[in-house]
PDB file of C-alpha atoms in Angstrom:
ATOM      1  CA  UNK A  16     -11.511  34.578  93.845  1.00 68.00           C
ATOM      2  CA  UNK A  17      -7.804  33.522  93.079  1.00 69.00           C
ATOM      3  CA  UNK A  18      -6.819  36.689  94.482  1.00 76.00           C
ATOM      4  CA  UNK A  19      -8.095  36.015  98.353  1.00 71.00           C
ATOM      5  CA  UNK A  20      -9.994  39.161  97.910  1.00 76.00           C
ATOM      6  CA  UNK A  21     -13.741  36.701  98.321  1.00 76.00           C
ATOM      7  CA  UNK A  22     -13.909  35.349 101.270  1.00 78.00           C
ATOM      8  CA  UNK A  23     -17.372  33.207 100.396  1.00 82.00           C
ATOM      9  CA  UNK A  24     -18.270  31.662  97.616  1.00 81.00           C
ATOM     10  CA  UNK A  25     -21.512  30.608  96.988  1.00 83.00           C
ATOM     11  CA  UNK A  26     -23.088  29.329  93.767  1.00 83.00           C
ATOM     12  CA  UNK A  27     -25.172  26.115  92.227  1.00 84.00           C
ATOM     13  CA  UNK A  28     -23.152  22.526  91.726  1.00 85.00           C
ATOM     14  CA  UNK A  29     -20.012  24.108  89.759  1.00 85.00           C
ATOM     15  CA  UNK A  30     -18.983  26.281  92.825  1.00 87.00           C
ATOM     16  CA  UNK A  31     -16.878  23.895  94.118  1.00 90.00           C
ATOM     17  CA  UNK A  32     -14.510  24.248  90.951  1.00 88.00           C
ATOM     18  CA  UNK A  33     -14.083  28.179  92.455  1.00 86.00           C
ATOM     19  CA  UNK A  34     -10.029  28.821  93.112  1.00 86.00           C
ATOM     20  CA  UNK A  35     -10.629  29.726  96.642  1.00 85.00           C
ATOM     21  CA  UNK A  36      -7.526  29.825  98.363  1.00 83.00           C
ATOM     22  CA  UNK A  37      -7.642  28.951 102.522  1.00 87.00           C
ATOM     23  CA  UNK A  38     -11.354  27.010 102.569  1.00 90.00           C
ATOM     24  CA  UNK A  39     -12.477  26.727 105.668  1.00 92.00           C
ATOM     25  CA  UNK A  40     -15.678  24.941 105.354  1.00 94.00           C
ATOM     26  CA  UNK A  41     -17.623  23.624 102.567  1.00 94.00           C
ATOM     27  CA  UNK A  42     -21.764  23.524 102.676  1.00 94.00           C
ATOM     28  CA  UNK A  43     -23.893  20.782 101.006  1.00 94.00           C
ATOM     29  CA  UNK A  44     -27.705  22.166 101.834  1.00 92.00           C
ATOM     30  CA  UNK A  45     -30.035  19.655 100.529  1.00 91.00           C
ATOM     31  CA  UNK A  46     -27.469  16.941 100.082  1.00 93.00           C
ATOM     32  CA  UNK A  47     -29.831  14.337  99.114  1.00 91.00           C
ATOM     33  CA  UNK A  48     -31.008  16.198  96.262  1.00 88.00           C
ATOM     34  CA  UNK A  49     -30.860  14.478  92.845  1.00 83.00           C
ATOM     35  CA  UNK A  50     -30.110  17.797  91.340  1.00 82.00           C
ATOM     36  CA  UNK A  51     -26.740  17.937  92.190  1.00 84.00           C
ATOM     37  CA  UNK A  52     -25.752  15.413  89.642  1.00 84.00           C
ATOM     38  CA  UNK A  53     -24.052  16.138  87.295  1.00 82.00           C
ATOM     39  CA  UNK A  54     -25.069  14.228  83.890  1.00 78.00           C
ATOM     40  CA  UNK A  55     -23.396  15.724  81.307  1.00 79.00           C
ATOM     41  CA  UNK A  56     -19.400  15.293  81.012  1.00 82.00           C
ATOM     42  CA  UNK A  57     -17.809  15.307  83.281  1.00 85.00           C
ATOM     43  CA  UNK A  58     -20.069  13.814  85.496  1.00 86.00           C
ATOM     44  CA  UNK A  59     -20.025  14.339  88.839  1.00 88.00           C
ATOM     45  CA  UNK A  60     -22.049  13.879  91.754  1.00 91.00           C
ATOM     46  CA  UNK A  61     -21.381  17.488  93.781  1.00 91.00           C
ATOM     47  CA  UNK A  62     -22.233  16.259  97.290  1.00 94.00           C
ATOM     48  CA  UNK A  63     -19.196  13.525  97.343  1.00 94.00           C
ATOM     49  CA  UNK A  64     -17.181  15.960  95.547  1.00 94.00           C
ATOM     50  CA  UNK A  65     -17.750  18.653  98.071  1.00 94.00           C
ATOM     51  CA  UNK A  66     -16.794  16.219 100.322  1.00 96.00           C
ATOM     52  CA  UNK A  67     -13.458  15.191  98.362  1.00 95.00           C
ATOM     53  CA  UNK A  68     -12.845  18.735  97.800  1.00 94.00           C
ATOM     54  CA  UNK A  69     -12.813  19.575 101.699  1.00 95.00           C
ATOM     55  CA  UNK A  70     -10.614  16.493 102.439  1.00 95.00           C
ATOM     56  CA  UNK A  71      -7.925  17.804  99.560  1.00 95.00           C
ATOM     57  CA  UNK A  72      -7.986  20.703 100.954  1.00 94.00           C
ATOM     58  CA  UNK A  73      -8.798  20.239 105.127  1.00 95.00           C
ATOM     59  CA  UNK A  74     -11.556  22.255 104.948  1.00 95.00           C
ATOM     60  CA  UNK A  75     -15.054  20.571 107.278  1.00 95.00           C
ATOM     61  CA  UNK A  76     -17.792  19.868 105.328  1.00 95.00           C
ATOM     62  CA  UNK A  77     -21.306  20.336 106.386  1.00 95.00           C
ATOM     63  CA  UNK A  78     -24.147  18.001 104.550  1.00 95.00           C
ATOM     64  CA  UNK A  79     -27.605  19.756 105.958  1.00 93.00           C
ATOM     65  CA  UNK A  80     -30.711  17.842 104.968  1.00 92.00           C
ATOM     66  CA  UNK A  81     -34.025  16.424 106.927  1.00 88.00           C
ATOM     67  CA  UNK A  82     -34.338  13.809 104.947  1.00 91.00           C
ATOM     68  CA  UNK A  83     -30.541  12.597 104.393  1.00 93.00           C
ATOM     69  CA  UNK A  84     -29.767  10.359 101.343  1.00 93.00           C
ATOM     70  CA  UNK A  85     -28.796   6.794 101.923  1.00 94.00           C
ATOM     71  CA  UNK A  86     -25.377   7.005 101.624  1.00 94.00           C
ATOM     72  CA  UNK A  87     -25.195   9.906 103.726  1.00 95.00           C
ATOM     73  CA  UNK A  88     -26.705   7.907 106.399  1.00 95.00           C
ATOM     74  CA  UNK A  89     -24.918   4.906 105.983  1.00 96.00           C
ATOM     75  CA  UNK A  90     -21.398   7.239 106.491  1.00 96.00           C
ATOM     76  CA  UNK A  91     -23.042   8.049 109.702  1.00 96.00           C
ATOM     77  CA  UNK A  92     -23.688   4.645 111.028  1.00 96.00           C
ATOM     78  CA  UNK A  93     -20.030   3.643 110.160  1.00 97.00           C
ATOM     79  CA  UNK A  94     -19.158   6.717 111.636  1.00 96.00           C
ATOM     80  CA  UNK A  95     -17.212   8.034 108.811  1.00 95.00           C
ATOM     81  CA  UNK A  96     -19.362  11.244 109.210  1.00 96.00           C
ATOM     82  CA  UNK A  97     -20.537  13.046 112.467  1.00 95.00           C
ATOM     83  CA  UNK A  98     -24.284  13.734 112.861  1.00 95.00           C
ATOM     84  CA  UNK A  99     -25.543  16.559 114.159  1.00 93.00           C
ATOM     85  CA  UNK A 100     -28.561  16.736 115.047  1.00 91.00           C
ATOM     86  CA  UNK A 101     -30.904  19.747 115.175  1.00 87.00           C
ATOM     87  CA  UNK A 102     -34.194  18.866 117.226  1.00 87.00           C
ATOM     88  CA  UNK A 103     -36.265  21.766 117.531  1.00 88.00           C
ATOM     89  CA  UNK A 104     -37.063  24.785 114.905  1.00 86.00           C
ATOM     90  CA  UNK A 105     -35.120  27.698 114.118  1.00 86.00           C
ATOM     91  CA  UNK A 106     -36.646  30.173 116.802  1.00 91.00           C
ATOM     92  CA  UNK A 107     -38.955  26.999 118.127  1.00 90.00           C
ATOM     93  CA  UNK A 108     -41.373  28.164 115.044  1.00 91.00           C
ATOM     94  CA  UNK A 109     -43.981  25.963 114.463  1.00 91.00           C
ATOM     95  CA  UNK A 110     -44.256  23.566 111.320  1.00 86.00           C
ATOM     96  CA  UNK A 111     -45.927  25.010 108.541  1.00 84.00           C
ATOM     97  CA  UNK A 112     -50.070  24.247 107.855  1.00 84.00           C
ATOM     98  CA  UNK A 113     -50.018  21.588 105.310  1.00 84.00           C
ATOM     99  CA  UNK A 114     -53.339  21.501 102.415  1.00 85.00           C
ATOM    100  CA  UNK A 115     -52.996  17.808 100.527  1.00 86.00           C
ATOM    101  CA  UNK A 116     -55.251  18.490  97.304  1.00 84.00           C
ATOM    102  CA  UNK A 117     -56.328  15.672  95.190  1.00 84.00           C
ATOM    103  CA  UNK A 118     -55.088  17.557  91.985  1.00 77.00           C
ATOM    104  CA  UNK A 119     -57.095  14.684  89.558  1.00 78.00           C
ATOM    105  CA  UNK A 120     -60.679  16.476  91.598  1.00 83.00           C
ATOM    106  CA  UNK A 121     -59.711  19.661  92.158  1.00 85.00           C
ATOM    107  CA  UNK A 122     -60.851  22.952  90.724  1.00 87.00           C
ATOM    108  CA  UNK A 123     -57.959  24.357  88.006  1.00 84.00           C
ATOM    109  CA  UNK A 124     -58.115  28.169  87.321  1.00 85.00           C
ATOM    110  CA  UNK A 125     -56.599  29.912  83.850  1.00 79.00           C
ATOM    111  CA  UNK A 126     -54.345  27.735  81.906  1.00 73.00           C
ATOM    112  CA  UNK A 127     -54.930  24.727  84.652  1.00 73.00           C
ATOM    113  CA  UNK A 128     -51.511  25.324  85.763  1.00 75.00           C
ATOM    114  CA  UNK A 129     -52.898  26.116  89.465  1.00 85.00           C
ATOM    115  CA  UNK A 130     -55.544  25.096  91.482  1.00 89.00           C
ATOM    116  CA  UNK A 131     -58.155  27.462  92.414  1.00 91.00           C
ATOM    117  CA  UNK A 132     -57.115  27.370  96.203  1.00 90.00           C
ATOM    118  CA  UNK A 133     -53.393  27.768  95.522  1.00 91.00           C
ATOM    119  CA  UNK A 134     -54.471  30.883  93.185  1.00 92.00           C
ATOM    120  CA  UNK A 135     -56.716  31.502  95.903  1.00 93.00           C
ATOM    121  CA  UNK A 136     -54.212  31.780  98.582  1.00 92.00           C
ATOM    122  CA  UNK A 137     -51.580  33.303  96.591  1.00 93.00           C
ATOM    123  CA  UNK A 138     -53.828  36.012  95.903  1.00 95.00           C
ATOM    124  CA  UNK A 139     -54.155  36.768  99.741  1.00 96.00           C
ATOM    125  CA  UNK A 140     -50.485  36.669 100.119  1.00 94.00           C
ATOM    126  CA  UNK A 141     -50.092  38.804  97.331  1.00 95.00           C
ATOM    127  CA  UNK A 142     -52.983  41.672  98.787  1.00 97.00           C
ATOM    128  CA  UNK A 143     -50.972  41.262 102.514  1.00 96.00           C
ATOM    129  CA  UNK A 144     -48.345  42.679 101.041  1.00 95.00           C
ATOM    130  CA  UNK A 145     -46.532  39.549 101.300  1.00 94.00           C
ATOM    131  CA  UNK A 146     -44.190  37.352  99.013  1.00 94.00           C
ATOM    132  CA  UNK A 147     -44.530  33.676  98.106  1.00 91.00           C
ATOM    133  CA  UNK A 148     -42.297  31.203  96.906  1.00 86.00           C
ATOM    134  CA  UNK A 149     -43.527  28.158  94.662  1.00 85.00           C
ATOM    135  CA  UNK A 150     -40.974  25.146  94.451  1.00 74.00           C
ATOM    136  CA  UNK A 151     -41.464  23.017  91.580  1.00 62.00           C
ATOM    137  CA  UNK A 152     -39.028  20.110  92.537  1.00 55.00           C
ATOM    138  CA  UNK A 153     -39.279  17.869  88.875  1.00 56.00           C
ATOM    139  CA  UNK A 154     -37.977  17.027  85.373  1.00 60.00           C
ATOM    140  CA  UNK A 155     -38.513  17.833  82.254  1.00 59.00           C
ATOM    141  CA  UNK A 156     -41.562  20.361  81.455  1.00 59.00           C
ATOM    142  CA  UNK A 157     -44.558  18.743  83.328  1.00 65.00           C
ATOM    143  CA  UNK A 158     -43.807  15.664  86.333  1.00 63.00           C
ATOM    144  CA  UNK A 159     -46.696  13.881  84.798  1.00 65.00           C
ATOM    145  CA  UNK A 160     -48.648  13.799  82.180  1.00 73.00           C
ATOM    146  CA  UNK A 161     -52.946  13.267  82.823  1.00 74.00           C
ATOM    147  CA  UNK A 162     -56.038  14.056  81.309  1.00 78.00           C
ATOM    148  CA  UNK A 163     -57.582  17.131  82.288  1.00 74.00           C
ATOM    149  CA  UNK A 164     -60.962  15.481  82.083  1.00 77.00           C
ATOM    150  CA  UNK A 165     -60.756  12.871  84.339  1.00 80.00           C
ATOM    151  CA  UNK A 166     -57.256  12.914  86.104  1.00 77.00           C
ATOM    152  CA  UNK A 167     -55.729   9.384  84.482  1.00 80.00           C
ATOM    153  CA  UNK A 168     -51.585   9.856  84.931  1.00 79.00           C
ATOM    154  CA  UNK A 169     -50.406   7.892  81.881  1.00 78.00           C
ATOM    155  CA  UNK A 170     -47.696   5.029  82.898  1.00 78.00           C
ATOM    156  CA  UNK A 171     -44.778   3.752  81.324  1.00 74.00           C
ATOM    157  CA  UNK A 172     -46.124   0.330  79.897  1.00 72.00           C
ATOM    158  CA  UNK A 173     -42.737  -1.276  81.637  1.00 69.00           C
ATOM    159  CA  UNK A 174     -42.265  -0.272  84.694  1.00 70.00           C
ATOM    160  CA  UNK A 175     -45.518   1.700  85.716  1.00 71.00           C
ATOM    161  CA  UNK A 176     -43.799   5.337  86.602  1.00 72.00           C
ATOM    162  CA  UNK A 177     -45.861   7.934  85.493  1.00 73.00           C
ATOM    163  CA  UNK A 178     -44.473   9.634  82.265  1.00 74.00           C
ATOM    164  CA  UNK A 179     -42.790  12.904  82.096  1.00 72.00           C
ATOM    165  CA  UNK A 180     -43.495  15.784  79.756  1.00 69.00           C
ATOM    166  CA  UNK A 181     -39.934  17.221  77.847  1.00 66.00           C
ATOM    167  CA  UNK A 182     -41.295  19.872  75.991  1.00 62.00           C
ATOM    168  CA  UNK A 183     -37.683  20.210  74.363  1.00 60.00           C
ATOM    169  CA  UNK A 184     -37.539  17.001  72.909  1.00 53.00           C
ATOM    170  CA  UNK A 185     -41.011  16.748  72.179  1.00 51.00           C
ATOM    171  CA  UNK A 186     -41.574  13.779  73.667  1.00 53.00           C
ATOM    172  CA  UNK A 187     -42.300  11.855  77.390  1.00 50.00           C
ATOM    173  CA  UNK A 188     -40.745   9.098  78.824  1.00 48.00           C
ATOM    174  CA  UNK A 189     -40.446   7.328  82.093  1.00 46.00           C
ATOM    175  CA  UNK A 190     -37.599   8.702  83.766  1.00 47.00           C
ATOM    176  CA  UNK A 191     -36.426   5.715  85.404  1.00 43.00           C
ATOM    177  CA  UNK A 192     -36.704   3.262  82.030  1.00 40.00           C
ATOM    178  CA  UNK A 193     -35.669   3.032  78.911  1.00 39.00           C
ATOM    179  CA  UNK A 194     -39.196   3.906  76.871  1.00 45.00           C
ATOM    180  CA  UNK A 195     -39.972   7.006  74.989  1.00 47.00           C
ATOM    181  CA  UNK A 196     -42.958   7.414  73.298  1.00 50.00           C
ATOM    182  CA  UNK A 197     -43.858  10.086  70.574  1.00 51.00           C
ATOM    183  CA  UNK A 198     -47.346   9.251  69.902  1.00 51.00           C
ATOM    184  CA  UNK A 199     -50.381  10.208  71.374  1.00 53.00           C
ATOM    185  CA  UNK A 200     -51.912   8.132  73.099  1.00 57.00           C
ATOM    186  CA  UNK A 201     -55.769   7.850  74.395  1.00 58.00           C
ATOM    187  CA  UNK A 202     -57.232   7.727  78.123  1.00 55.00           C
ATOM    188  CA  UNK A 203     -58.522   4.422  78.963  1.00 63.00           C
ATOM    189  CA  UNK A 204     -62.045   3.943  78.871  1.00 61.00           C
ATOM    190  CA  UNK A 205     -63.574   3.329  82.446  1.00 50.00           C
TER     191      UNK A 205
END
């Protein structure tokens, strides 16, 4: 990289630490993604340091997202950022058929990981001689924890957000308070 023999260089969060020499343009996709904070030392939040990082070195920065973070927006409205806008699909492809599945009701096949018609249609993909792509957008080992029975999310008892499984830790907590609970605890009676 030091060398000028790369002339892209692509990578998670920490590839904006790469000694590229000459940056012409630095790429955010998904800049209002939590993920790219950092929250171990040194933290760092890697969408405001791409952006520092094009300034230092006067490179254009490029923060793609459909659903752009506050702050993001906010720059825009001041007009300390440019929007671009892009109003039609790549190719004018149509938006994707959406299935919302009431996961507490719905039909869980082998460990209960998946629901039968998500096996279901990954199984067709699968025989088409297609690929598929699952993205599991959470923390910790499980986004929520609930009672295979009858569907009850179990709640932080201070500030109502569902808890989250670390499997690590062996615990859950609520990831926006302060609680953590190690016990088990029993599903309300109706």
């Amino acid at each position: 990289m030091s060398a000028g023999e790369a002339v892209i260089g692509l990578g998670a969060r920490s590839a904006l630490f790469l000694p590229l020499k000459n940056l012409g343009v630095v790429i955010v996709d998904e800049e209002h993604e939590t993920s790219f904070k950092q929250e171990e030392t040194p933290r760092y939040h890697a969408r405001d340091l791409a952006v520092v990082r094009a300034q230092r070195d006067r490179a254009v920065v490029v923060l793609g997202s459909a659903t752009p973070s506050l702050e993001s927006s906010a720059n825009a409205s001041q007009g300390r950022y440019t929007r671009l806008l892009l109003p039609t699909r790549v190719m004018e492809r149509p938006m994707p058929e959406v299935e919302i599945v009431d996961l507490a009701r719905s039909e869980r096949v082998g460990d209960g990981a998946f629901t039968r018609s998500l096996a279901s249609a990954l199984a067709t993909t699968v025989r088409a001689g297609e690929q598929a792509v699952l993205f599991l957008n959470r923390r910790g080992f499980s986004p929520y924890i609930s009672c295979r029975d009858c569907g009850h999310a179990f709640r932080c008892p201070d500030c109502d957000v569902t808890l989250t499984l670390h499997r690590r830790r062996g615990s859950s907590s609520a990831t926006t308070a302060a609680s953590w609970s190690r016990r088990r605890t029993s599903v309300p009676s109706a």
